[in-house]
Amino acid sequence: MREIEKVCVVGAGAIGSLLVGHLGNVTDMAVLARRDEHAKALNDEGLRVSGKSELHTKVRAATDAAELGEVDLVIIASKALAVEACAQLIDGHFPNAHVLMIQNGLGCEERVSRFGDWPIISGVTFMSGTRHSDTHVEYELDTATWMGPWAGGSATYEYVRQVEELFIRSGLKAEAYEDLLPHQWSKLIFNSAVNSISALTDLPHVRAFAVQDNLEDLGHLVRAMMDEAKRIATARGVTLADDPWVMNVRAVNQGATSGEDYAHIPSMLDDVRSKRLTEIDWITGAIVREAHKTGIPAPYHETLYRLVKAREQGYG
């Protein structure tokens, strides 16, 4: 099996920058950027990681894939909204590469497959960070990235294990699975509740998301959404790898131990605060679509989905 010697990250936001900073210490690292100034800054300064890791990585960056030469692994680490634009950037390039997708929600792999016949690896991650500049990212939550062969493609589990080993050797946490759907759905359900509720309440992911002591407590809504989505997953024949409610409690407890002032800001809340479009269509909207396929009622998800869409439409 061909060794992974050169990796290209497309979508070097917070997650992508964390990948660049770590993987660049164990392999030849390239970044396909969308802005000339981003590429220039990375070429001139490299990438610095602070926080959970203290690293500085040399990077070759460009806005034209043809300038980067051949690579073995392409990682698309953008938000779901930008996946198609990233796929267009690599269209016609990297014919010998595998593509690893790291997005929230469902359906991104199909979009990328329209642009090339790369073997595709599905991935989801809980690690998080804050991107302070084009050349500096702070590593906050050092949780694992889950990965597995996309069922609609030709990637093998053996190759996924090779990617897992590369991640671990770089200092990142990773877990490879032959079937990623149970893990994708676990995170999908977690994100559908936490992200959409956060976007509407302007609350970071704080302890209130796990409290159910009184009638007014927010945890009741979080759990009701998760239970609703679990029924849909069962109807779709998916056995969850982890209970989303337990994931929720675990995450807020982990945040609390980081200090009283720490609270993770879910991506949709960050988007709404910045008046950007959210990933609601790929997360909560994906569960609504799956519910319609099964005939399972999803009133909580349909309500939250429409409210977040209305919030987007109300941007001034």
mmCIF file of C-alpha atoms in Angstrom:
data_model
loop_
_atom_site.group_PDB
_atom_site.id
_atom_site.type_symbol
_atom_site.label_atom_id
_atom_site.label_comp_id
_atom_site.label_asym_id
_atom_site.label_seq_id
_atom_site.Cartn_x
_atom_site.Cartn_y
_atom_site.Cartn_z
ATOM 1 C CA MET A 1 0.000 0.000 0.000
ATOM 2 C CA ARG A 2 1.330 3.428 -0.961
ATOM 3 C CA GLU A 3 2.725 5.382 1.993
ATOM 4 C CA ILE A 4 1.224 8.762 2.886
ATOM 5 C CA GLU A 5 4.118 11.140 2.278
ATOM 6 C CA LYS A 6 2.376 14.359 1.248
ATOM 7 C CA VAL A 7 -0.902 15.747 2.574
ATOM 8 C CA CYS A 8 -2.910 18.707 1.296
ATOM 9 C CA VAL A 9 -5.502 20.437 3.471
ATOM 10 C CA VAL A 10 -8.283 22.329 1.698
ATOM 11 C CA GLY A 11 -10.203 24.624 4.017
ATOM 12 C CA ALA A 12 -7.627 25.761 6.572
ATOM 13 C CA GLY A 13 -10.010 27.264 9.106
ATOM 14 C CA ALA A 14 -9.790 26.283 12.766
ATOM 15 C CA ILE A 15 -9.990 22.503 12.250
ATOM 16 C CA GLY A 16 -7.992 22.568 9.037
ATOM 17 C CA SER A 17 -5.256 24.636 10.681
ATOM 18 C CA LEU A 18 -5.045 22.194 13.580
ATOM 19 C CA LEU A 19 -4.553 19.403 11.046
ATOM 20 C CA VAL A 20 -1.915 21.365 9.146
ATOM 21 C CA GLY A 21 -0.031 22.217 12.321
ATOM 22 C CA HIS A 22 0.116 18.642 13.568
ATOM 23 C CA LEU A 23 0.374 16.578 10.369
ATOM 24 C CA GLY A 24 3.000 18.948 9.003
ATOM 25 C CA ASN A 25 5.401 17.708 11.651
ATOM 26 C CA VAL A 26 5.308 14.128 10.349
ATOM 27 C CA THR A 27 4.687 14.558 6.615
ATOM 28 C CA ASP A 28 5.159 17.015 3.748
ATOM 29 C CA MET A 29 2.319 19.519 4.178
ATOM 30 C CA ALA A 30 0.508 21.591 1.570
ATOM 31 C CA VAL A 31 -2.450 23.945 1.875
ATOM 32 C CA LEU A 32 -4.796 24.816 -0.968
ATOM 33 C CA ALA A 33 -6.067 28.259 0.026
ATOM 34 C CA ARG A 34 -8.814 30.385 -1.471
ATOM 35 C CA ARG A 35 -7.093 33.730 -0.795
ATOM 36 C CA ASP A 36 -3.711 34.837 -2.123
ATOM 37 C CA GLU A 37 -2.884 36.617 1.137
ATOM 38 C CA HIS A 38 -3.610 33.421 3.105
ATOM 39 C CA ALA A 39 -1.249 31.406 0.914
ATOM 40 C CA LYS A 40 1.472 34.073 1.129
ATOM 41 C CA ALA A 41 1.260 34.289 4.921
ATOM 42 C CA LEU A 42 1.581 30.507 5.291
ATOM 43 C CA ASN A 43 4.521 30.363 2.898
ATOM 44 C CA ASP A 44 6.291 33.229 4.687
ATOM 45 C CA GLU A 45 5.520 32.357 8.322
ATOM 46 C CA GLY A 46 4.394 28.740 8.471
ATOM 47 C CA LEU A 47 1.650 27.781 10.929
ATOM 48 C CA ARG A 48 1.811 28.023 14.730
ATOM 49 C CA VAL A 49 -0.324 25.926 17.068
ATOM 50 C CA SER A 50 -0.712 26.983 20.707
ATOM 51 C CA GLY A 51 -2.805 25.650 23.587
ATOM 52 C CA LYS A 52 -3.011 21.871 23.921
ATOM 53 C CA SER A 53 0.001 21.635 21.587
ATOM 54 C CA GLU A 54 2.902 23.992 20.983
ATOM 55 C CA LEU A 55 4.031 23.514 17.393
ATOM 56 C CA HIS A 56 5.383 25.428 14.429
ATOM 57 C CA THR A 57 5.062 23.889 10.978
ATOM 58 C CA LYS A 58 6.500 24.788 7.593
ATOM 59 C CA VAL A 59 3.833 24.822 4.879
ATOM 60 C CA ARG A 60 3.713 25.081 1.104
ATOM 61 C CA ALA A 61 0.545 26.942 0.171
ATOM 62 C CA ALA A 62 -1.045 28.033 -3.096
ATOM 63 C CA THR A 63 -4.409 29.039 -4.512
ATOM 64 C CA ASP A 64 -3.918 26.868 -7.609
ATOM 65 C CA ALA A 65 -3.820 23.105 -7.044
ATOM 66 C CA ALA A 66 -1.498 22.705 -10.037
ATOM 67 C CA GLU A 67 1.263 24.499 -8.093
ATOM 68 C CA LEU A 68 1.280 21.896 -5.319
ATOM 69 C CA GLY A 69 2.178 18.832 -7.368
ATOM 70 C CA GLU A 70 0.972 15.345 -6.510
ATOM 71 C CA VAL A 71 -0.259 14.499 -3.038
ATOM 72 C CA ASP A 72 -1.273 11.249 -1.367
ATOM 73 C CA LEU A 73 -4.068 12.507 0.853
ATOM 74 C CA VAL A 74 -6.380 15.504 0.473
ATOM 75 C CA ILE A 75 -8.271 16.593 3.581
ATOM 76 C CA ILE A 76 -11.319 18.788 3.015
ATOM 77 C CA ALA A 77 -11.839 20.415 6.396
ATOM 78 C CA SER A 78 -14.197 23.227 5.461
ATOM 79 C CA LYS A 79 -17.720 23.694 6.745
ATOM 80 C CA ALA A 80 -20.384 21.871 4.771
ATOM 81 C CA LEU A 81 -21.415 25.104 3.043
ATOM 82 C CA ALA A 82 -17.995 25.361 1.377
ATOM 83 C CA VAL A 83 -17.516 21.707 0.404
ATOM 84 C CA GLU A 84 -18.606 22.154 -3.201
ATOM 85 C CA ALA A 85 -16.296 25.156 -3.647
ATOM 86 C CA CYS A 86 -13.411 23.086 -2.226
ATOM 87 C CA ALA A 87 -14.225 20.231 -4.586
ATOM 88 C CA GLN A 88 -14.090 22.661 -7.498
ATOM 89 C CA LEU A 89 -10.586 23.711 -6.421
ATOM 90 C CA ILE A 90 -9.306 20.121 -6.677
ATOM 91 C CA ASP A 91 -11.340 19.188 -9.761
ATOM 92 C CA GLY A 92 -8.942 17.651 -12.299
ATOM 93 C CA HIS A 93 -6.060 17.412 -9.812
ATOM 94 C CA PHE A 94 -4.517 14.858 -7.428
ATOM 95 C CA PRO A 95 -5.639 11.759 -9.407
ATOM 96 C CA ASN A 96 -3.733 9.377 -7.120
ATOM 97 C CA ALA A 97 -4.961 10.821 -3.838
ATOM 98 C CA HIS A 98 -7.543 9.695 -1.317
ATOM 99 C CA VAL A 99 -9.883 12.383 0.010
ATOM 100 C CA LEU A 100 -10.757 12.606 3.700
ATOM 101 C CA MET A 101 -13.909 14.600 4.504
ATOM 102 C CA ILE A 102 -14.272 16.176 7.961
ATOM 103 C CA GLN A 103 -17.654 17.896 8.161
ATOM 104 C CA ASN A 104 -20.719 18.012 10.347
ATOM 105 C CA GLY A 105 -23.920 16.478 9.032
ATOM 106 C CA LEU A 106 -24.749 14.173 6.144
ATOM 107 C CA GLY A 107 -24.350 14.348 2.378
ATOM 108 C CA CYS A 108 -21.010 16.059 1.765
ATOM 109 C CA GLU A 109 -19.302 12.985 0.312
ATOM 110 C CA GLU A 110 -21.820 12.760 -2.530
ATOM 111 C CA ARG A 111 -21.107 16.358 -3.518
ATOM 112 C CA VAL A 112 -17.355 15.789 -3.727
ATOM 113 C CA SER A 113 -17.779 12.548 -5.679
ATOM 114 C CA ARG A 114 -19.354 14.532 -8.538
ATOM 115 C CA PHE A 115 -15.994 16.201 -9.217
ATOM 116 C CA GLY A 116 -13.718 13.155 -9.323
ATOM 117 C CA ASP A 117 -13.381 9.456 -8.619
ATOM 118 C CA TRP A 118 -11.071 9.795 -5.607
ATOM 119 C CA PRO A 119 -11.507 7.123 -2.927
ATOM 120 C CA ILE A 120 -13.369 9.017 -0.192
ATOM 121 C CA ILE A 121 -12.992 8.618 3.568
ATOM 122 C CA SER A 122 -15.764 9.938 5.798
ATOM 123 C CA GLY A 123 -14.728 11.701 8.980
ATOM 124 C CA VAL A 124 -16.177 13.561 11.937
ATOM 125 C CA THR A 125 -14.334 15.305 14.726
ATOM 126 C CA PHE A 126 -14.975 16.747 18.166
ATOM 127 C CA MET A 127 -11.657 18.534 18.490
ATOM 128 C CA SER A 128 -11.923 22.304 18.430
ATOM 129 C CA GLY A 129 -9.815 25.400 18.330
ATOM 130 C CA THR A 130 -9.787 29.132 17.760
ATOM 131 C CA ARG A 131 -8.179 30.504 14.630
ATOM 132 C CA HIS A 132 -6.462 33.727 15.675
ATOM 133 C CA SER A 133 -4.989 34.516 12.250
ATOM 134 C CA ASP A 134 -4.015 32.885 8.968
ATOM 135 C CA THR A 135 -0.876 31.578 10.670
ATOM 136 C CA HIS A 136 -1.945 30.911 14.288
ATOM 137 C CA VAL A 137 -4.534 28.517 15.720
ATOM 138 C CA GLU A 138 -5.185 27.693 19.379
ATOM 139 C CA TYR A 139 -5.885 24.022 20.166
ATOM 140 C CA GLU A 140 -8.692 23.795 22.755
ATOM 141 C CA LEU A 141 -10.463 20.407 22.881
ATOM 142 C CA ASP A 142 -8.146 17.507 22.026
ATOM 143 C CA THR A 143 -10.789 14.906 21.313
ATOM 144 C CA ALA A 144 -10.670 12.252 18.605
ATOM 145 C CA THR A 145 -11.398 12.369 14.900
ATOM 146 C CA TRP A 146 -13.448 9.370 13.765
ATOM 147 C CA MET A 147 -12.970 8.062 10.228
ATOM 148 C CA GLY A 148 -14.096 5.235 7.987
ATOM 149 C CA PRO A 149 -14.534 4.319 4.307
ATOM 150 C CA TRP A 150 -17.443 6.145 2.671
ATOM 151 C CA ALA A 151 -19.993 3.479 1.784
ATOM 152 C CA GLY A 152 -20.508 4.993 -1.672
ATOM 153 C CA GLY A 153 -16.839 4.954 -2.624
ATOM 154 C CA SER A 154 -13.785 2.742 -3.042
ATOM 155 C CA ALA A 155 -11.638 3.594 -0.016
ATOM 156 C CA THR A 156 -10.587 0.566 2.024
ATOM 157 C CA TYR A 157 -10.527 0.122 5.775
ATOM 158 C CA GLU A 158 -6.822 -0.753 5.521
ATOM 159 C CA TYR A 159 -6.088 2.689 4.060
ATOM 160 C CA VAL A 160 -8.206 4.375 6.729
ATOM 161 C CA ARG A 161 -6.096 2.612 9.359
ATOM 162 C CA GLN A 162 -3.039 4.134 7.695
ATOM 163 C CA VAL A 163 -4.573 7.614 7.992
ATOM 164 C CA GLU A 164 -5.452 6.908 11.618
ATOM 165 C CA GLU A 165 -1.830 5.984 12.329
ATOM 166 C CA LEU A 166 -0.635 9.199 10.675
ATOM 167 C CA PHE A 167 -2.961 11.293 12.846
ATOM 168 C CA ILE A 168 -1.839 9.549 16.027
ATOM 169 C CA ARG A 169 1.833 9.887 15.112
ATOM 170 C CA SER A 170 1.294 13.639 14.666
ATOM 171 C CA GLY A 171 -0.097 14.001 18.193
ATOM 172 C CA LEU A 172 -3.777 14.023 17.276
ATOM 173 C CA LYS A 173 -6.348 11.528 18.518
ATOM 174 C CA ALA A 174 -8.019 9.351 15.875
ATOM 175 C CA GLU A 175 -10.172 6.232 15.649
ATOM 176 C CA ALA A 176 -10.762 4.216 12.474
ATOM 177 C CA TYR A 177 -13.947 2.228 11.889
ATOM 178 C CA GLU A 178 -15.091 -0.097 9.145
ATOM 179 C CA ASP A 179 -18.566 1.454 9.359
ATOM 180 C CA LEU A 180 -18.634 5.122 10.358
ATOM 181 C CA LEU A 181 -22.418 5.617 10.137
ATOM 182 C CA PRO A 182 -23.071 4.811 13.830
ATOM 183 C CA HIS A 183 -20.525 7.487 14.768
ATOM 184 C CA GLN A 184 -21.695 9.993 12.153
ATOM 185 C CA TRP A 185 -25.262 9.695 13.393
ATOM 186 C CA SER A 186 -24.231 10.010 17.033
ATOM 187 C CA LYS A 187 -22.531 13.315 16.333
ATOM 188 C CA LEU A 188 -25.264 14.392 13.910
ATOM 189 C CA ILE A 189 -27.905 14.026 16.625
ATOM 190 C CA PHE A 190 -25.713 15.771 19.190
ATOM 191 C CA ASN A 191 -25.048 18.665 16.814
ATOM 192 C CA SER A 192 -28.626 18.951 15.624
ATOM 193 C CA ALA A 193 -29.832 19.720 19.126
ATOM 194 C CA VAL A 194 -26.882 21.633 20.562
ATOM 195 C CA ASN A 195 -26.072 23.761 17.515
ATOM 196 C CA SER A 196 -29.612 24.760 16.592
ATOM 197 C CA ILE A 197 -30.637 25.551 20.185
ATOM 198 C CA SER A 198 -27.421 27.519 20.709
ATOM 199 C CA ALA A 199 -28.010 29.517 17.524
ATOM 200 C CA LEU A 200 -31.488 30.505 18.695
ATOM 201 C CA THR A 201 -30.742 31.184 22.369
ATOM 202 C CA ASP A 202 -27.317 32.833 21.953
ATOM 203 C CA LEU A 203 -26.043 30.453 24.635
ATOM 204 C CA PRO A 204 -22.654 28.726 24.301
ATOM 205 C CA HIS A 205 -22.620 25.025 25.150
ATOM 206 C CA VAL A 206 -22.886 25.496 28.905
ATOM 207 C CA ARG A 207 -24.159 23.317 31.748
ATOM 208 C CA ALA A 208 -27.740 24.531 31.142
ATOM 209 C CA PHE A 209 -27.888 22.176 28.124
ATOM 210 C CA ALA A 210 -27.741 19.193 30.485
ATOM 211 C CA VAL A 211 -29.981 20.387 33.358
ATOM 212 C CA GLN A 212 -33.495 18.889 33.731
ATOM 213 C CA ASP A 213 -34.341 19.692 37.360
ATOM 214 C CA ASN A 214 -37.165 22.204 36.804
ATOM 215 C CA LEU A 215 -39.896 22.761 34.252
ATOM 216 C CA GLU A 216 -38.067 25.653 32.580
ATOM 217 C CA ASP A 217 -34.702 23.902 32.253
ATOM 218 C CA LEU A 218 -33.197 23.797 28.772
ATOM 219 C CA GLY A 219 -32.036 20.201 29.133
ATOM 220 C CA HIS A 220 -35.624 19.005 28.602
ATOM 221 C CA LEU A 221 -35.624 20.422 25.067
ATOM 222 C CA VAL A 222 -32.143 19.099 24.313
ATOM 223 C CA ARG A 223 -33.100 15.596 25.435
ATOM 224 C CA ALA A 224 -36.443 15.660 23.604
ATOM 225 C CA MET A 225 -34.701 16.557 20.342
ATOM 226 C CA MET A 226 -32.138 13.833 20.833
ATOM 227 C CA ASP A 227 -34.747 11.200 21.650
ATOM 228 C CA GLU A 228 -36.723 12.204 18.561
ATOM 229 C CA ALA A 229 -33.646 11.848 16.349
ATOM 230 C CA LYS A 230 -32.743 8.502 17.932
ATOM 231 C CA ARG A 231 -36.144 7.135 16.839
ATOM 232 C CA ILE A 232 -35.392 8.285 13.299
ATOM 233 C CA ALA A 233 -31.947 6.654 13.366
ATOM 234 C CA THR A 234 -33.512 3.382 14.502
ATOM 235 C CA ALA A 235 -36.036 3.571 11.680
ATOM 236 C CA ARG A 236 -33.150 4.096 9.234
ATOM 237 C CA GLY A 237 -31.434 0.965 10.578
ATOM 238 C CA VAL A 238 -28.612 2.834 12.325
ATOM 239 C CA THR A 239 -27.364 1.653 15.710
ATOM 240 C CA LEU A 240 -25.693 4.589 17.415
ATOM 241 C CA ALA A 241 -22.114 4.250 18.592
ATOM 242 C CA ASP A 242 -22.628 6.627 21.496
ATOM 243 C CA ASP A 243 -25.663 8.100 23.246
ATOM 244 C CA PRO A 244 -25.952 11.771 22.180
ATOM 245 C CA TRP A 245 -27.310 12.764 25.595
ATOM 246 C CA VAL A 246 -24.279 11.223 27.303
ATOM 247 C CA MET A 247 -22.058 13.035 24.782
ATOM 248 C CA ASN A 248 -23.825 16.275 25.702
ATOM 249 C CA VAL A 249 -23.335 15.794 29.446
ATOM 250 C CA ARG A 250 -19.729 14.733 28.941
ATOM 251 C CA ALA A 251 -18.973 17.801 26.808
ATOM 252 C CA VAL A 252 -20.431 20.355 29.235
ATOM 253 C CA ASN A 253 -18.641 18.691 32.140
ATOM 254 C CA GLN A 254 -15.366 18.767 30.225
ATOM 255 C CA GLY A 255 -15.933 22.450 29.492
ATOM 256 C CA ALA A 256 -16.668 23.174 33.138
ATOM 257 C CA THR A 257 -13.386 21.607 34.247
ATOM 258 C CA SER A 258 -11.536 23.968 31.892
ATOM 259 C CA GLY A 259 -12.522 26.948 34.060
ATOM 260 C CA GLU A 260 -15.581 28.985 34.917
ATOM 261 C CA ASP A 261 -15.030 31.382 32.029
ATOM 262 C CA TYR A 262 -14.721 28.633 29.408
ATOM 263 C CA ALA A 263 -17.724 27.684 27.293
ATOM 264 C CA HIS A 264 -17.524 26.162 23.836
ATOM 265 C CA ILE A 265 -19.253 28.275 21.184
ATOM 266 C CA PRO A 266 -20.964 25.903 18.712
ATOM 267 C CA SER A 267 -20.339 26.673 15.062
ATOM 268 C CA MET A 268 -23.920 27.731 14.335
ATOM 269 C CA LEU A 269 -23.856 30.242 17.191
ATOM 270 C CA ASP A 270 -20.623 31.671 15.850
ATOM 271 C CA ASP A 271 -22.222 31.897 12.393
ATOM 272 C CA VAL A 272 -25.356 33.617 13.663
ATOM 273 C CA ARG A 273 -23.374 36.125 15.713
ATOM 274 C CA SER A 274 -21.374 36.946 12.575
ATOM 275 C CA LYS A 275 -24.528 36.958 10.404
ATOM 276 C CA ARG A 276 -23.283 34.100 8.228
ATOM 277 C CA LEU A 277 -25.288 31.228 6.820
ATOM 278 C CA THR A 278 -25.167 28.170 9.099
ATOM 279 C CA GLU A 279 -24.833 24.439 8.416
ATOM 280 C CA ILE A 280 -28.466 23.915 9.463
ATOM 281 C CA ASP A 281 -29.381 22.257 6.144
ATOM 282 C CA TRP A 282 -26.701 19.568 6.605
ATOM 283 C CA ILE A 283 -27.400 18.963 10.296
ATOM 284 C CA THR A 284 -30.938 19.565 11.594
ATOM 285 C CA GLY A 285 -32.246 19.692 8.028
ATOM 286 C CA ALA A 286 -30.633 16.316 7.320
ATOM 287 C CA ILE A 287 -32.556 14.746 10.195
ATOM 288 C CA VAL A 288 -35.788 16.331 8.938
ATOM 289 C CA ARG A 289 -35.179 14.797 5.500
ATOM 290 C CA GLU A 290 -34.418 11.397 7.017
ATOM 291 C CA ALA A 291 -37.609 11.657 9.085
ATOM 292 C CA HIS A 292 -39.652 12.269 5.939
ATOM 293 C CA LYS A 293 -38.124 9.154 4.338
ATOM 294 C CA THR A 294 -39.174 6.997 7.273
ATOM 295 C CA GLY A 295 -42.518 8.618 8.041
ATOM 296 C CA ILE A 296 -41.388 9.275 11.640
ATOM 297 C CA PRO A 297 -42.749 12.588 13.007
ATOM 298 C CA ALA A 298 -40.029 15.129 13.818
ATOM 299 C CA PRO A 299 -41.834 18.209 15.211
ATOM 300 C CA TYR A 300 -38.892 19.382 17.337
ATOM 301 C CA HIS A 301 -36.433 19.200 14.462
ATOM 302 C CA GLU A 302 -38.793 20.766 11.951
ATOM 303 C CA THR A 303 -39.491 23.644 14.349
ATOM 304 C CA LEU A 304 -35.830 24.318 15.162
ATOM 305 C CA TYR A 305 -34.850 23.961 11.508
ATOM 306 C CA ARG A 306 -37.398 26.559 10.383
ATOM 307 C CA LEU A 307 -36.556 28.932 13.218
ATOM 308 C CA VAL A 308 -32.837 28.906 12.377
ATOM 309 C CA LYS A 309 -33.633 29.431 8.686
ATOM 310 C CA ALA A 310 -35.829 32.369 9.687
ATOM 311 C CA ARG A 311 -32.983 33.745 11.819
ATOM 312 C CA GLU A 312 -30.728 33.651 8.772
ATOM 313 C CA GLN A 313 -33.341 35.420 6.664
ATOM 314 C CA GLY A 314 -33.548 38.147 9.291
ATOM 315 C CA TYR A 315 -29.921 39.240 9.013
ATOM 316 C CA GLY A 316 -29.793 42.969 8.402
#
